[in-house]
Amino acid sequence: MALPRQLRKRKITLAIILTIFVTFFFYLLKSLPEEKTPVSRHTKLSKETVADLLSIIILDFEDFDNALEKTTDNLQDVLGPVPIFIISDHVPYPPVRLEAKGSARILTLENELTRNYSAGCTARLFNTEFVLILPDASSLEGFHQIKSFISFLKFKRDTKAIAIPQINELVYCADFHVDLTRWTIAFEKDYLKKAVFCPLVKGSHGLLMRTQTLISLPTPFMRPFPFTFYVQAKVKSWKIRIMNSGRIGLLSKLYTDPHSKWKRKQREADSLKAFYKSVGLKQEILPSGISNFYGCEKHTPRCFGTVVKDMPEFLYRGRWTPPCCLRALRETAAHVFSVLEKCNVRYWLEGGTLLGAARLGDIIPWDYDVDIGIYKEDIAKCQPLLHASEDSEPFIDEKEFVWEKASEGDFLRIQYSETNHLHVDIYPFYQKDGIMTKNTWFLTHRQDVEFPETYLKPFTKINFTGIMVSAPNNVRKFLEFKFGEGVIENPRYPNLQKPLNR
Ligand SMILES: *[C@@H]1O[C@H](CO)[C@@H](O)[C@H](O)[C@H]1NC(C)=O
Ligand SMILES: *[C@@H]1O[C@H](CO)[C@@H](O)[C@H](O)[C@H]1NC(C)=O
């Protein structure tokens, strides 16, 4: 089919214009000055430019078994005078002797009374755009090994760091979650196979990133490294990529004899504890579902201070009751229930505790004590209660719980231990004209009011922390009578007007 003449003519003109444009752009591109970035343009990088571009950090090493001297020598041999920083939380002992002429130095993070503050600021020493953090005894073949990774970081801005496994190392990837409100870190069961981005790389590896990335972390140099890095990266939702080519070499195997192995493990456990403490993680849920708790033990003080105006310190800081405290409260409550049941004391869950039981079968996640009501006349039936209400001295039972009269009014308090003052409060009520009343009232607590005895005739059972305990009948009506309508469905923080959006 022949095209109309006019159209054919236009096509030819268009082709000519296009050719001119293409030729013009080709020459324009060629005449542009070469980009100055050494990495993308030059295959052979002079040793001076490596030192301008990259610093090496060694954080993960042990005093008692290390290859720091060999490692720094080797890195300087292949990379030239690249800055190498060995960062330690204390002065390494036995001494590490680095080559005097070399560019490696040891930085200690310890507070020294003789040092000024600005000199102690480690990050100010990193003058290169990139840092490579290597485990002790790592080796490189040359800069070419790192070069493509640096280009990658320059090109892929959303990749915050690159994990480069050590040769022959079985490296795998795991996922985990950090819940700061609940002070918890939870590790996933399944390892991610063939993951490109990895939340937690396990197995020995180096980490390459921009210096800016590293120093934007709240605490970049804490051990156990690189675990602490991954936790902080997770909170920032950073993407970390595993590379499986160009693996890092290994100069020698460390921690091979049983004693070194044991010491290494011990050090890691200690530093893990210190890290969790410093960032406020108190429960570690392992892939098996088993939890490790950090802080708030039977023989340590309660991990939050005196509660002022119903607003505990942790809530003020935007966090809920530390999980170790909740656990200790549950344990104390379970002990108290068992004693009350053994004595046949008529008891029931009170106030916020009953509310928690009705709402979720547990202590409300930001509550800090457990409240129980009893018939005052039943105190005489139960030795620990009798002790507590009559003696001026607290009564310590065989499981080290402390039973005592509360100093704030006419009620009893059972503390987790003499040191740890997490507690259960027991309020003695008595019946008067069909109404349950008591002698001490907290005027600021709306729920602290008299109520008809019919709620206790009969009692019901309610599931609280996995055990069935005694409660008023018609729990919903009882709670709404005390707190107001809709209280089960509408959680509120104490002493905050704003309802909770959860
Ligand atoms: C702090 O120490 C550094 C390094 O020792 C020194 O260069 C600097 O002048 C000192 N600064 C002050 C304010 O003393
Ligand atoms: C209480 O509730 C928990 C959680 O829903 C459940 O696992 C447990 O079996 C219950 N306990 C009893 C005694 O019903």
mmCIF file of C-alpha atoms in Angstrom, residues 16 24 113 115 146 158 183 189 192 196 210-211 236 258 291 300-301 346 349 377 419 431 434 444 457 477-478:
data_model
loop_
_atom_site.group_PDB
_atom_site.id
_atom_site.type_symbol
_atom_site.label_atom_id
_atom_site.label_comp_id
_atom_site.label_asym_id
_atom_site.label_seq_id
_atom_site.Cartn_x
_atom_site.Cartn_y
_atom_site.Cartn_z
ATOM 1 C CA ILE A 16 17.374 12.997 8.901
ATOM 2 C CA PHE A 24 25.289 15.329 18.160
ATOM 3 C CA LEU A 113 39.991 10.588 83.565
ATOM 4 C CA ARG A 115 41.551 12.271 78.402
ATOM 5 C CA ILE A 146 36.201 -4.603 47.621
ATOM 6 C CA ASP A 158 18.871 1.757 49.329
ATOM 7 C CA TRP A 183 11.420 -4.593 75.775
ATOM 8 C CA LYS A 189 12.329 -20.095 63.680
ATOM 9 C CA LEU A 192 16.014 -17.511 55.238
ATOM 10 C CA VAL A 196 19.273 -11.166 49.078
ATOM 11 C CA ARG A 210 29.393 4.270 54.248
ATOM 12 C CA THR A 211 31.061 5.856 57.229
ATOM 13 C CA LYS A 236 15.993 1.675 61.364
ATOM 14 C CA PRO A 258 38.536 -25.615 74.448
ATOM 15 C CA SER A 291 12.632 -16.967 76.652
ATOM 16 C CA THR A 300 17.844 -7.752 92.179
ATOM 17 C CA PRO A 301 15.851 -4.602 92.947
ATOM 18 C CA ARG A 346 -12.546 -16.165 100.276
ATOM 19 C CA LEU A 349 -9.516 -10.448 91.710
ATOM 20 C CA GLU A 377 -12.702 -11.992 108.789
ATOM 21 C CA THR A 419 15.197 -7.020 97.508
ATOM 22 C CA GLN A 431 -19.864 -6.779 104.651
ATOM 23 C CA GLY A 434 -25.249 -6.174 102.120
ATOM 24 C CA THR A 444 -8.022 9.038 92.796
ATOM 25 C CA LYS A 457 -22.449 -14.839 96.007
ATOM 26 C CA LYS A 477 -21.272 -5.884 85.230
ATOM 27 C CA PHE A 478 -18.929 -5.699 88.216
#
